[in-house]
PDB file of C-alpha atoms and ligand atoms in Angstrom:
ATOM      1  CA  UNK A   1      72.242 250.531 138.014  1.00 43.00           C
ATOM      2  CA  UNK A   2      73.562 249.134 134.868  1.00 43.00           C
ATOM      3  CA  UNK A   3      76.976 250.686 135.556  1.00 41.00           C
ATOM      4  CA  UNK A   4      77.289 249.228 139.039  1.00 43.00           C
ATOM      5  CA  UNK A   5      76.561 245.838 137.702  1.00 41.00           C
ATOM      6  CA  UNK A   6      79.233 246.304 135.092  1.00 40.00           C
ATOM      7  CA  UNK A   7      81.824 247.218 137.664  1.00 40.00           C
ATOM      8  CA  UNK A   8      81.130 244.278 139.860  1.00 41.00           C
ATOM      9  CA  UNK A   9      81.414 242.017 136.938  1.00 41.00           C
ATOM     10  CA  UNK A  10      84.631 243.667 135.777  1.00 40.00           C
ATOM     11  CA  UNK A  11      86.223 243.517 139.199  1.00 40.00           C
ATOM     12  CA  UNK A  12      85.374 239.904 139.662  1.00 41.00           C
ATOM     13  CA  UNK A  13      86.778 239.278 136.235  1.00 40.00           C
ATOM     14  CA  UNK A  14      89.938 241.079 137.271  1.00 38.00           C
ATOM     15  CA  UNK A  15      90.207 239.088 140.465  1.00 40.00           C
ATOM     16  CA  UNK A  16      89.774 235.909 138.518  1.00 41.00           C
ATOM     17  CA  UNK A  17      92.481 236.875 136.065  1.00 40.00           C
ATOM     18  CA  UNK A  18      94.876 237.612 138.897  1.00 43.00           C
ATOM     19  CA  UNK A  19      94.510 234.118 140.308  1.00 45.00           C
ATOM     20  CA  UNK A  20      97.583 232.136 139.664  1.00 47.00           C
ATOM     21  CA  UNK A  21      96.918 228.910 138.077  1.00 47.00           C
ATOM     22  CA  UNK A  22      97.392 226.250 140.618  1.00 46.00           C
ATOM     23  CA  UNK A  23     100.334 224.169 139.718  1.00 50.00           C
ATOM     24  CA  UNK A  24      99.603 220.677 138.738  1.00 48.00           C
ATOM     25  CA  UNK A  25     100.657 218.519 141.611  1.00 48.00           C
ATOM     26  CA  UNK A  26     103.682 216.640 140.836  1.00 51.00           C
ATOM     27  CA  UNK A  27     103.027 213.042 140.779  1.00 49.00           C
ATOM     28  CA  UNK A  28     105.165 211.072 143.086  1.00 50.00           C
ATOM     29  CA  UNK A  29     106.913 208.488 141.129  1.00 48.00           C
ATOM     30  CA  UNK A  30     107.095 205.460 143.230  1.00 47.00           C
ATOM     31  CA  UNK A  31     109.579 203.078 141.927  1.00 50.00           C
ATOM     32  CA  UNK A  32     108.156 199.705 142.114  1.00 49.00           C
ATOM     33  CA  UNK A  33     110.589 197.087 142.966  1.00 49.00           C
ATOM     34  CA  UNK A  34     110.029 194.106 140.830  1.00 47.00           C
ATOM     35  CA  UNK A  35     108.455 191.338 142.831  1.00 45.00           C
ATOM     36  CA  UNK A  36     110.760 188.411 142.738  1.00 45.00           C
ATOM     37  CA  UNK A  37     109.141 185.528 141.014  1.00 43.00           C
ATOM     38  CA  UNK A  38     109.165 182.479 143.190  1.00 43.00           C
ATOM     39  CA  UNK A  39     111.473 179.847 141.990  1.00 44.00           C
ATOM     40  CA  UNK A  40     109.535 176.884 140.855  1.00 39.00           C
ATOM     41  CA  UNK A  41     111.284 173.658 140.917  1.00 40.00           C
ATOM     42  CA  UNK A  42     110.562 171.867 137.707  1.00 39.00           C
ATOM     43  CA  UNK A  43     110.515 168.247 138.233  1.00 41.00           C
ATOM     44  CA  UNK A  44     111.933 166.362 135.310  1.00 39.00           C
ATOM     45  CA  UNK A  45     109.224 164.387 133.661  1.00 37.00           C
ATOM     46  CA  UNK A  46     109.920 160.708 133.839  1.00 39.00           C
ATOM     47  CA  UNK A  47     111.258 159.261 130.673  1.00 38.00           C
ATOM     48  CA  UNK A  48     108.616 157.356 128.786  1.00 39.00           C
ATOM     49  CA  UNK A  49     108.438 153.689 129.434  1.00 41.00           C
ATOM     50  CA  UNK A  50     109.595 152.019 126.247  1.00 40.00           C
ATOM     51  CA  UNK A  51     107.166 149.201 126.880  1.00 39.00           C
ATOM     52  CA  UNK A  52     104.244 151.553 127.453  1.00 37.00           C
ATOM     53  CA  UNK A  53     103.013 151.240 123.893  1.00 39.00           C
ATOM     54  CA  UNK A  54     102.787 147.542 124.244  1.00 42.00           C
ATOM     55  CA  UNK A  55      99.480 146.106 125.133  1.00 44.00           C
ATOM     56  CA  UNK A  56      99.503 145.243 128.835  1.00 46.00           C
ATOM     57  CA  UNK A  57      98.878 141.637 129.645  1.00 48.00           C
ATOM     58  CA  UNK A  58      95.680 141.481 131.677  1.00 51.00           C
ATOM     59  CA  UNK A  59      95.646 138.948 134.438  1.00 52.00           C
ATOM     60  CA  UNK A  60      92.615 136.694 134.601  1.00 49.00           C
ATOM     61  CA  UNK A  61      89.998 137.900 137.046  1.00 51.00           C
ATOM     62  CA  UNK A  62      88.625 135.755 139.846  1.00 50.00           C
ATOM     63  CA  UNK A  63      85.407 135.098 137.925  1.00 45.00           C
ATOM     64  CA  UNK A  64      87.417 133.957 134.926  1.00 50.00           C
ATOM     65  CA  UNK A  65      89.364 131.516 137.098  1.00 51.00           C
ATOM     66  CA  UNK A  66      86.119 130.213 138.563  1.00 51.00           C
ATOM     67  CA  UNK A  67      84.616 129.621 135.163  1.00 65.00           C
ATOM     68  CA  UNK A  68      87.788 127.857 133.966  1.00 86.00           C
ATOM     69  CA  UNK A  69      88.826 130.585 131.569  1.00 92.00           C
ATOM     70  CA  UNK A  70      92.537 131.148 131.077  1.00 94.00           C
ATOM     71  CA  UNK A  71      94.031 133.943 129.044  1.00 95.00           C
ATOM     72  CA  UNK A  72      95.864 132.719 125.958  1.00 96.00           C
ATOM     73  CA  UNK A  73      99.326 134.144 125.515  1.00 96.00           C
ATOM     74  CA  UNK A  74     102.274 133.594 123.241  1.00 94.00           C
ATOM     75  CA  UNK A  75     105.971 134.386 123.170  1.00 90.00           C
ATOM     76  CA  UNK A  76     108.014 135.472 120.201  1.00 84.00           C
ATOM     77  CA  UNK A  77     111.081 133.230 120.178  1.00 80.00           C
ATOM     78  CA  UNK A  78     112.349 131.616 123.341  1.00 78.00           C
ATOM     79  CA  UNK A  79     113.099 134.832 125.206  1.00 85.00           C
ATOM     80  CA  UNK A  80     110.867 137.396 123.506  1.00 90.00           C
ATOM     81  CA  UNK A  81     108.184 139.371 125.309  1.00 91.00           C
ATOM     82  CA  UNK A  82     105.029 137.515 126.353  1.00 91.00           C
ATOM     83  CA  UNK A  83     101.955 138.877 124.614  1.00 93.00           C
ATOM     84  CA  UNK A  84      98.252 138.326 124.808  1.00 94.00           C
ATOM     85  CA  UNK A  85      96.681 136.489 121.899  1.00 95.00           C
ATOM     86  CA  UNK A  86      94.232 138.959 120.434  1.00 93.00           C
ATOM     87  CA  UNK A  87      91.444 138.109 118.038  1.00 92.00           C
ATOM     88  CA  UNK A  88      93.300 139.992 115.344  1.00 91.00           C
ATOM     89  CA  UNK A  89      96.398 137.842 115.940  1.00 87.00           C
ATOM     90  CA  UNK A  90      95.176 135.059 113.715  1.00 92.00           C
ATOM     91  CA  UNK A  91      93.689 135.463 110.267  1.00 94.00           C
ATOM     92  CA  UNK A  92      91.492 132.737 108.867  1.00 95.00           C
ATOM     93  CA  UNK A  93      93.536 129.650 108.052  1.00 96.00           C
ATOM     94  CA  UNK A  94      96.449 130.576 110.320  1.00 96.00           C
ATOM     95  CA  UNK A  95      97.856 128.658 113.293  1.00 96.00           C
ATOM     96  CA  UNK A  96      99.817 129.717 116.356  1.00 96.00           C
ATOM     97  CA  UNK A  97     101.660 128.035 119.191  1.00 96.00           C
ATOM     98  CA  UNK A  98     100.444 129.609 122.424  1.00 96.00           C
ATOM     99  CA  UNK A  99     100.114 128.801 126.113  1.00 95.00           C
ATOM    100  CA  UNK A 100      98.005 129.492 129.146  1.00 94.00           C
ATOM    101  CA  UNK A 101      98.564 129.525 132.889  1.00 92.00           C
ATOM    102  CA  UNK A 102      95.979 128.391 135.422  1.00 87.00           C
ATOM    103  CA  UNK A 103      97.259 131.037 137.860  1.00 85.00           C
ATOM    104  CA  UNK A 104      99.971 133.660 137.648  1.00 82.00           C
ATOM    105  CA  UNK A 105     103.376 132.082 138.176  1.00 86.00           C
ATOM    106  CA  UNK A 106     102.127 128.572 137.433  1.00 91.00           C
ATOM    107  CA  UNK A 107     103.510 126.421 134.624  1.00 93.00           C
ATOM    108  CA  UNK A 108     102.924 127.497 131.051  1.00 93.00           C
ATOM    109  CA  UNK A 109     100.713 124.909 129.392  1.00 95.00           C
ATOM    110  CA  UNK A 110     101.307 124.745 125.635  1.00 96.00           C
ATOM    111  CA  UNK A 111      98.352 125.018 123.285  1.00 97.00           C
ATOM    112  CA  UNK A 112      97.998 124.866 119.509  1.00 98.00           C
ATOM    113  CA  UNK A 113      95.630 127.467 118.058  1.00 97.00           C
ATOM    114  CA  UNK A 114      94.034 127.547 114.660  1.00 97.00           C
ATOM    115  CA  UNK A 115      91.501 129.892 113.087  1.00 96.00           C
ATOM    116  CA  UNK A 116      89.122 128.246 110.712  1.00 95.00           C
ATOM    117  CA  UNK A 117      88.040 129.744 107.416  1.00 93.00           C
ATOM    118  CA  UNK A 118      84.714 130.516 109.123  1.00 94.00           C
ATOM    119  CA  UNK A 119      86.584 132.758 111.617  1.00 93.00           C
ATOM    120  CA  UNK A 120      86.086 130.379 114.576  1.00 95.00           C
ATOM    121  CA  UNK A 121      89.030 129.609 116.837  1.00 96.00           C
ATOM    122  CA  UNK A 122      90.164 126.099 117.727  1.00 97.00           C
ATOM    123  CA  UNK A 123      92.527 125.157 120.525  1.00 97.00           C
ATOM    124  CA  UNK A 124      94.229 121.771 120.915  1.00 98.00           C
ATOM    125  CA  UNK A 125      96.566 120.393 123.521  1.00 97.00           C
ATOM    126  CA  UNK A 126     100.172 120.411 122.297  1.00 98.00           C
ATOM    127  CA  UNK A 127     100.826 116.993 123.875  1.00 98.00           C
ATOM    128  CA  UNK A 128     101.228 114.380 121.157  1.00 98.00           C
ATOM    129  CA  UNK A 129      98.917 111.388 121.623  1.00 98.00           C
ATOM    130  CA  UNK A 130     101.684 109.019 120.487  1.00 98.00           C
ATOM    131  CA  UNK A 131     104.204 109.163 123.328  1.00 98.00           C
ATOM    132  CA  UNK A 132     103.568 112.566 124.854  1.00 98.00           C
ATOM    133  CA  UNK A 133     106.136 114.803 123.143  1.00 98.00           C
ATOM    134  CA  UNK A 134     105.264 118.506 122.948  1.00 97.00           C
ATOM    135  CA  UNK A 135     104.306 119.529 119.435  1.00 97.00           C
ATOM    136  CA  UNK A 136     106.227 122.601 118.371  1.00 94.00           C
ATOM    137  CA  UNK A 137     105.917 122.670 114.598  1.00 96.00           C
ATOM    138  CA  UNK A 138     102.822 124.570 113.573  1.00 96.00           C
ATOM    139  CA  UNK A 139     101.765 125.254 109.988  1.00 96.00           C
ATOM    140  CA  UNK A 140      98.448 126.604 108.679  1.00 96.00           C
ATOM    141  CA  UNK A 141      97.299 123.062 107.789  1.00 97.00           C
ATOM    142  CA  UNK A 142      99.104 120.725 110.214  1.00 98.00           C
ATOM    143  CA  UNK A 143     100.592 120.384 113.689  1.00 98.00           C
ATOM    144  CA  UNK A 144     103.719 118.224 113.408  1.00 98.00           C
ATOM    145  CA  UNK A 145     105.439 116.273 116.163  1.00 98.00           C
ATOM    146  CA  UNK A 146     109.186 116.116 115.704  1.00 98.00           C
ATOM    147  CA  UNK A 147     109.663 113.027 117.887  1.00 98.00           C
ATOM    148  CA  UNK A 148     108.345 110.317 115.528  1.00 98.00           C
ATOM    149  CA  UNK A 149     106.699 112.241 112.738  1.00 97.00           C
ATOM    150  CA  UNK A 150     103.025 112.372 113.690  1.00 98.00           C
ATOM    151  CA  UNK A 151     101.107 115.010 111.758  1.00 98.00           C
ATOM    152  CA  UNK A 152      97.720 116.317 112.878  1.00 98.00           C
ATOM    153  CA  UNK A 153      95.146 118.211 110.835  1.00 98.00           C
ATOM    154  CA  UNK A 154      94.939 121.759 112.281  1.00 97.00           C
ATOM    155  CA  UNK A 155      91.186 121.912 111.530  1.00 97.00           C
ATOM    156  CA  UNK A 156      90.286 118.721 113.371  1.00 97.00           C
ATOM    157  CA  UNK A 157      93.297 117.579 115.467  1.00 98.00           C
ATOM    158  CA  UNK A 158      93.072 114.169 113.792  1.00 98.00           C
ATOM    159  CA  UNK A 159      96.420 112.488 112.986  1.00 98.00           C
ATOM    160  CA  UNK A 160      97.210 111.572 109.376  1.00 98.00           C
ATOM    161  CA  UNK A 161      96.930 107.901 108.406  1.00 98.00           C
ATOM    162  CA  UNK A 162     100.726 107.498 108.271  1.00 97.00           C
ATOM    163  CA  UNK A 163     101.303 108.965 111.741  1.00 98.00           C
ATOM    164  CA  UNK A 164     102.369 106.696 114.599  1.00 98.00           C
ATOM    165  CA  UNK A 165      99.788 108.622 116.696  1.00 98.00           C
ATOM    166  CA  UNK A 166      96.305 107.136 116.300  1.00 98.00           C
ATOM    167  CA  UNK A 167      94.216 109.334 118.570  1.00 98.00           C
ATOM    168  CA  UNK A 168      93.235 112.948 117.903  1.00 98.00           C
ATOM    169  CA  UNK A 169      94.501 115.841 119.986  1.00 98.00           C
ATOM    170  CA  UNK A 170      92.248 116.929 122.855  1.00 97.00           C
ATOM    171  CA  UNK A 171      90.299 120.031 121.859  1.00 97.00           C
ATOM    172  CA  UNK A 172      89.262 122.944 124.110  1.00 96.00           C
ATOM    173  CA  UNK A 173      86.679 125.656 123.538  1.00 95.00           C
ATOM    174  CA  UNK A 174      88.020 129.168 122.912  1.00 96.00           C
ATOM    175  CA  UNK A 175      86.179 132.234 124.197  1.00 94.00           C
ATOM    176  CA  UNK A 176      86.761 135.709 122.775  1.00 93.00           C
ATOM    177  CA  UNK A 177      86.342 138.497 125.346  1.00 92.00           C
ATOM    178  CA  UNK A 178      87.176 142.168 124.899  1.00 92.00           C
ATOM    179  CA  UNK A 179      89.439 141.353 121.954  1.00 92.00           C
ATOM    180  CA  UNK A 180      91.466 138.701 123.839  1.00 95.00           C
ATOM    181  CA  UNK A 181      91.200 134.948 123.570  1.00 96.00           C
ATOM    182  CA  UNK A 182      90.594 132.659 126.537  1.00 96.00           C
ATOM    183  CA  UNK A 183      90.791 128.921 126.777  1.00 96.00           C
ATOM    184  CA  UNK A 184      87.941 127.198 128.563  1.00 93.00           C
ATOM    185  CA  UNK A 185      89.037 124.203 130.552  1.00 82.00           C
ATOM    186  CA  UNK A 186      87.673 122.091 133.399  1.00 74.00           C
TER     187      UNK A 186
HETATM  188 FE1  FES B 201     104.799 112.486 118.829  1.00 89.75          FE
HETATM  189 FE2  FES B 201     105.811 110.082 118.853  1.00 89.75          FE
HETATM  190  S1  FES B 201     105.509 111.414 120.488  1.00 89.75           S
HETATM  191  S2  FES B 201     105.105 111.223 117.188  1.00 89.75           S
END
């Protein structure tokens, strides 16, 4: 019995050794064609606006017009860019010639601005009370009319004793809003 078992085992071992090893199936090499990448049209980015860094001039809103608030602006030179008068524009004791417009496109109404040592802003009409010339000369202490030599105190708008003008300049309240200055008028 033990022998028969041995034979069977041996023969099956023989049969197994006779089996040819199955060849490893050759892998089909499929050449992948490269997928063409779609051409993307790159739009040239627009060149930066050279004026983009400048603070845009906000136009007064309807509520501001209703309440008689007009944005104060100024211009550097006669043909320079128009800029908004910001709170930081004037240090204490400084003066500035500015203007406002009741509506966009309307006449520019000249205004004389001064910042007091307390930090408060003052605005005066630039129309001389002597004979109505426009005052263009602005210093930290005085507003001077070139027509006949009237000189007004920038803190009060009162003309000096030697001035031909005898009445002070009309004063307007100034309102600071979101960093910009507005003139309050009737
Ligand atoms: Fe200004 Fe005469 S109009 S001094």
